Short mmCIF file of C-alpha atoms in Angstrom, two decimals:
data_model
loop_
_atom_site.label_atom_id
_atom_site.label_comp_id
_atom_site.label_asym_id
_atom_site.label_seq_id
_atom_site.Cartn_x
_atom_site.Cartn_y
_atom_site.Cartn_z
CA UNK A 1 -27.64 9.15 -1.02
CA UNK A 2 -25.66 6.40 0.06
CA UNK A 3 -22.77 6.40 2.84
CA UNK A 4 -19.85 6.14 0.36
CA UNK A 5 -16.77 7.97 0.49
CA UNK A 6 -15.63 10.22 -2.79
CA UNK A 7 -11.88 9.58 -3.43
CA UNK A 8 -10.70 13.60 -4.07
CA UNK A 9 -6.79 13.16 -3.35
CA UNK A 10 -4.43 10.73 -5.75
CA UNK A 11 -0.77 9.45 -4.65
CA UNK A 12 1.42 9.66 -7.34
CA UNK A 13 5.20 8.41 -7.90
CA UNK A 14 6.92 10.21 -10.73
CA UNK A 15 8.91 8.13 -13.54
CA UNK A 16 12.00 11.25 -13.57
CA UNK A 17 11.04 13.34 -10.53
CA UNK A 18 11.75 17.27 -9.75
CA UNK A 19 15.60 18.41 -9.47
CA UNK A 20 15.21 21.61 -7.67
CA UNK A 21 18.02 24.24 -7.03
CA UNK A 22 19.51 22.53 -3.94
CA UNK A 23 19.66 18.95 -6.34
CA UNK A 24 17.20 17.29 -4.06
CA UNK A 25 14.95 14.93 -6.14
CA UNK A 26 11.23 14.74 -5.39
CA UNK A 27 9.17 12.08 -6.98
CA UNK A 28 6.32 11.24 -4.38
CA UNK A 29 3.53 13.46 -4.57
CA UNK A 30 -0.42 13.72 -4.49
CA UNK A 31 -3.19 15.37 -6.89
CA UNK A 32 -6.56 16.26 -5.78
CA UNK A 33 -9.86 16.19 -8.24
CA UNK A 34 -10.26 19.20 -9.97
CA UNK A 35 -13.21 21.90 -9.41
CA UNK A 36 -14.80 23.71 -11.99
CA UNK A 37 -12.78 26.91 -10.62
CA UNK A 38 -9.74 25.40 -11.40
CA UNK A 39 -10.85 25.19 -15.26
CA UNK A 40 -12.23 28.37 -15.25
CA UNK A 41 -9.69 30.74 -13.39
CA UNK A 42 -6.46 29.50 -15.51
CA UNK A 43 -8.42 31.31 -18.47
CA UNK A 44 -7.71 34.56 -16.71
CA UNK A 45 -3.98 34.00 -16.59
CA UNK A 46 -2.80 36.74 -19.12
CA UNK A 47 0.05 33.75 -20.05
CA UNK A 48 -2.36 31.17 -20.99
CA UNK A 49 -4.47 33.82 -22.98
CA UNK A 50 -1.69 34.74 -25.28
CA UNK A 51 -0.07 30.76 -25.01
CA UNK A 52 -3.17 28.31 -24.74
CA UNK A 53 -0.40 25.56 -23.89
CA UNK A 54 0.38 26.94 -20.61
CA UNK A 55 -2.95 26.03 -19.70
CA UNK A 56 -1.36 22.53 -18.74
CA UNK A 57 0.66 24.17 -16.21
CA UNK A 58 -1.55 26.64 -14.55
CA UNK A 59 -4.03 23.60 -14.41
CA UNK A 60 -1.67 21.57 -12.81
CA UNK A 61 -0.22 23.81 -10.60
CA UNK A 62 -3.38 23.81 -9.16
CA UNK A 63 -4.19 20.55 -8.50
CA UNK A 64 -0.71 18.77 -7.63
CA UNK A 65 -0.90 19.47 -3.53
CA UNK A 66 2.24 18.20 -2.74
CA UNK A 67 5.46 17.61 -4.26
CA UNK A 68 8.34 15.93 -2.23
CA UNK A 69 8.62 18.02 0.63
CA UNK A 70 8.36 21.52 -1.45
CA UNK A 71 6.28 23.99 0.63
CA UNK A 72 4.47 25.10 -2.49
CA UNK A 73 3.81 23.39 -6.19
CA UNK A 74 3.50 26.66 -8.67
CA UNK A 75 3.50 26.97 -12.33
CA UNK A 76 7.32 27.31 -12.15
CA UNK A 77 7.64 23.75 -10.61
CA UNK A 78 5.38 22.28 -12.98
CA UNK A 79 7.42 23.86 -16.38
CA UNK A 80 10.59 22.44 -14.75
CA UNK A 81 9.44 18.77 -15.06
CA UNK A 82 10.54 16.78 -17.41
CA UNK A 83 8.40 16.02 -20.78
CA UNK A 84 7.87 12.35 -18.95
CA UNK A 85 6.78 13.65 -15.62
CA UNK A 86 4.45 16.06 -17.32
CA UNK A 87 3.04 13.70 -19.87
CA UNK A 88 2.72 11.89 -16.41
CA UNK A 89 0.41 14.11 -15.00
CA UNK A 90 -1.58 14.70 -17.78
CA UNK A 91 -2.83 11.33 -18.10
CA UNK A 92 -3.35 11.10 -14.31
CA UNK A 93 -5.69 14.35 -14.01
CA UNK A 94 -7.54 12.84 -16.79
CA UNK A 95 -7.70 9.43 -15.29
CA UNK A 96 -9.60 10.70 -12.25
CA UNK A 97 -11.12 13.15 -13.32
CA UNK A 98 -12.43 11.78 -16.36
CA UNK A 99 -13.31 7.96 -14.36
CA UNK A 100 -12.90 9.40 -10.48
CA UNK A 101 -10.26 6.63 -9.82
CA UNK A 102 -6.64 6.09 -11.04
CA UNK A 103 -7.70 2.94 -12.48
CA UNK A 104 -6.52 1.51 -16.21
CA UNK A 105 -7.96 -0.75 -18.47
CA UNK A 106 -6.28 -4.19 -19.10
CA UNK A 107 -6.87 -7.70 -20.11
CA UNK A 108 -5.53 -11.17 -19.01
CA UNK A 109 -2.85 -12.20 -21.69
CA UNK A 110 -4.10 -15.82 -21.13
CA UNK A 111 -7.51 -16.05 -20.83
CA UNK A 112 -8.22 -12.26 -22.70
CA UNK A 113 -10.53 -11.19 -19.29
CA UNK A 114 -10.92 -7.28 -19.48
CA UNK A 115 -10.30 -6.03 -16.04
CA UNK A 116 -9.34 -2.76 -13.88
CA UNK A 117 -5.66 -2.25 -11.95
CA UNK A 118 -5.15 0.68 -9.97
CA UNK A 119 -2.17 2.33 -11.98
CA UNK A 120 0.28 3.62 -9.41
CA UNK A 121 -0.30 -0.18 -6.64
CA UNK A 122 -1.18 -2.66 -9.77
CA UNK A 123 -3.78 -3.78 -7.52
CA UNK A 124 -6.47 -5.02 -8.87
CA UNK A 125 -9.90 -2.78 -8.75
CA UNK A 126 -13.64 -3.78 -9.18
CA UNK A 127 -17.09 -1.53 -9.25
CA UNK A 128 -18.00 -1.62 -5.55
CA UNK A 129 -22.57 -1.59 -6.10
CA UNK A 130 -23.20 -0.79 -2.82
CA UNK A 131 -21.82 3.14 -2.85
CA UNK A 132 -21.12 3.38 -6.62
CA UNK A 133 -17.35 3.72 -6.56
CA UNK A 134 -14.16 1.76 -7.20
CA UNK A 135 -12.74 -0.81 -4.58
CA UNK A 136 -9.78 -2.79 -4.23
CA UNK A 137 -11.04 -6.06 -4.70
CA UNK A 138 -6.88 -7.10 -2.82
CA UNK A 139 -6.36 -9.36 -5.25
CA UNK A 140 -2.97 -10.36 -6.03
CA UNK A 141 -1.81 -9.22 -9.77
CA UNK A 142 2.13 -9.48 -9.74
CA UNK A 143 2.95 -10.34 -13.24
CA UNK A 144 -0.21 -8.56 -14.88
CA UNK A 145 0.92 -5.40 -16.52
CA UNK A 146 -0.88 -2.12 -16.19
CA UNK A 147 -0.05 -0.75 -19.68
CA UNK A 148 -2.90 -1.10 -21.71
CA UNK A 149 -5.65 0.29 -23.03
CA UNK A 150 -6.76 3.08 -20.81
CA UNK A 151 -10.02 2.95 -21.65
CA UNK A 152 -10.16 5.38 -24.09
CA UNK A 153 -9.06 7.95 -22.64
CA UNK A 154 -6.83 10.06 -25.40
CA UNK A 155 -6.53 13.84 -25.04
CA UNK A 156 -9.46 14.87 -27.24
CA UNK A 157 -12.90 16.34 -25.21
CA UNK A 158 -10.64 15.99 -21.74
CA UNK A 159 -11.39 18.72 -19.41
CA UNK A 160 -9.00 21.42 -19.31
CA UNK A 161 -6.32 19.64 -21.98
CA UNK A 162 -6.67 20.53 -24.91
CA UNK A 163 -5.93 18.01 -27.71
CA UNK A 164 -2.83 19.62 -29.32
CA UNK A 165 -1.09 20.42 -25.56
CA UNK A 166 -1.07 17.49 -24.34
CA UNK A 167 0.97 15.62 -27.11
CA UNK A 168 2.44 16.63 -30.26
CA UNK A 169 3.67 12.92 -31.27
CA UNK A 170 1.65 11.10 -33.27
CA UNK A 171 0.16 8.00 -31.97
CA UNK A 172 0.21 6.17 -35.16
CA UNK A 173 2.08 3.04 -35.58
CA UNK A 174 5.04 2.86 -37.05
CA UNK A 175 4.97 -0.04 -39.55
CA UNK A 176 8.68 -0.42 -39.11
CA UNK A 177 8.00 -1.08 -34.78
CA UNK A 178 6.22 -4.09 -33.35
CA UNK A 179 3.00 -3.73 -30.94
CA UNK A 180 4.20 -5.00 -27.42
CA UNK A 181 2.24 -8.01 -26.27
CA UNK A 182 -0.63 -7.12 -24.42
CA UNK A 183 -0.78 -3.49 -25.90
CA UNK A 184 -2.13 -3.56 -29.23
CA UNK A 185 -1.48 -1.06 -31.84
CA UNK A 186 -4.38 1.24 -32.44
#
């Protein structure tokens, strides 16, 4: 085994943020990696056996350490987020734990160069041989957008989401709306 380091904790910045009851806002936060007990255990939950959507929050509840300064993230925090902020989350657990890095998918608009950014910095990210995992490479990307393809990653076969919770809209284009530049229908 080599000497590298596993990434298990994720910063995260929230688009909305929590409100709680005081009105304080809290955006900045941090997930860790899930463990197979954290897949497993939510099954128990007598609200996610007769509600298989509420999955999403008991999962997430469990793996969003901090919120703000809240002492505690539990399933009532997470069902008080906005649709954005929990849309958010979903496609961060599955970022790292589906790739182990919160890393998306991109290309150069000018030269069409496929290439990693780390999604919350924009830094750009390359395969680091020596130990296996993802490195900032500290290269400079101002102007390069992190908004495409995220390399496949859509909501069917992800651990612990199941396709229909995690979004109801359909991802088909509309003929009527025009793909962005440098995100491409699919």
């Amino acid at each position: 085994m080599t000497g590298g380091t596993l990434q298990t904790e994720f910063e995260f910045t929230l688009p909305q943020g929590y409100v709680d009851d005081d009105g304080t806002l809290h955006k900045e936060g941090r997930m860790r990696l899930a463990t197979a007990a954290d897949e497993i255990e939510p099954l128990q939950n007598p609200r996610v056996q007769s509600n298989s959507s509420y999955l999403t929050i008991v999962l997430l509840s469990r793996v969003v350490t901090e919120l703000g300064d809240l002492e505690t993230v539990d399933p009532n925090v997470i069902e008080s987020l906005f649709v954005t902020d929990l849309e958010y989350l979903q496609v961060l657990y599955e970022r790292v734990n589906n790739q182990g890095a919160n890393a998306v998918e991109t290309a150069c608009p000018d030269c069409g160069e496929v290439f990693e950014v780390d999604a919350e910095s924009g830094t750009h990210v390359t395969t680091d041989q020596t130990n296996g995992g993802i490195g900032s490479a500290g290269i400079d990307t101002e102007g390069v957008g992190a908004g495409g393809d995220i390399g496949g990653l859509g909501t069917n076969g992800a651990a612990g989401f199941e396709g229909s919770d995690m979004r109801t809209a359909s991802t088909e284009p509309n003929d009527s709306e025009e793909a962005e530049p440098g995100n491409p229908a699919e």
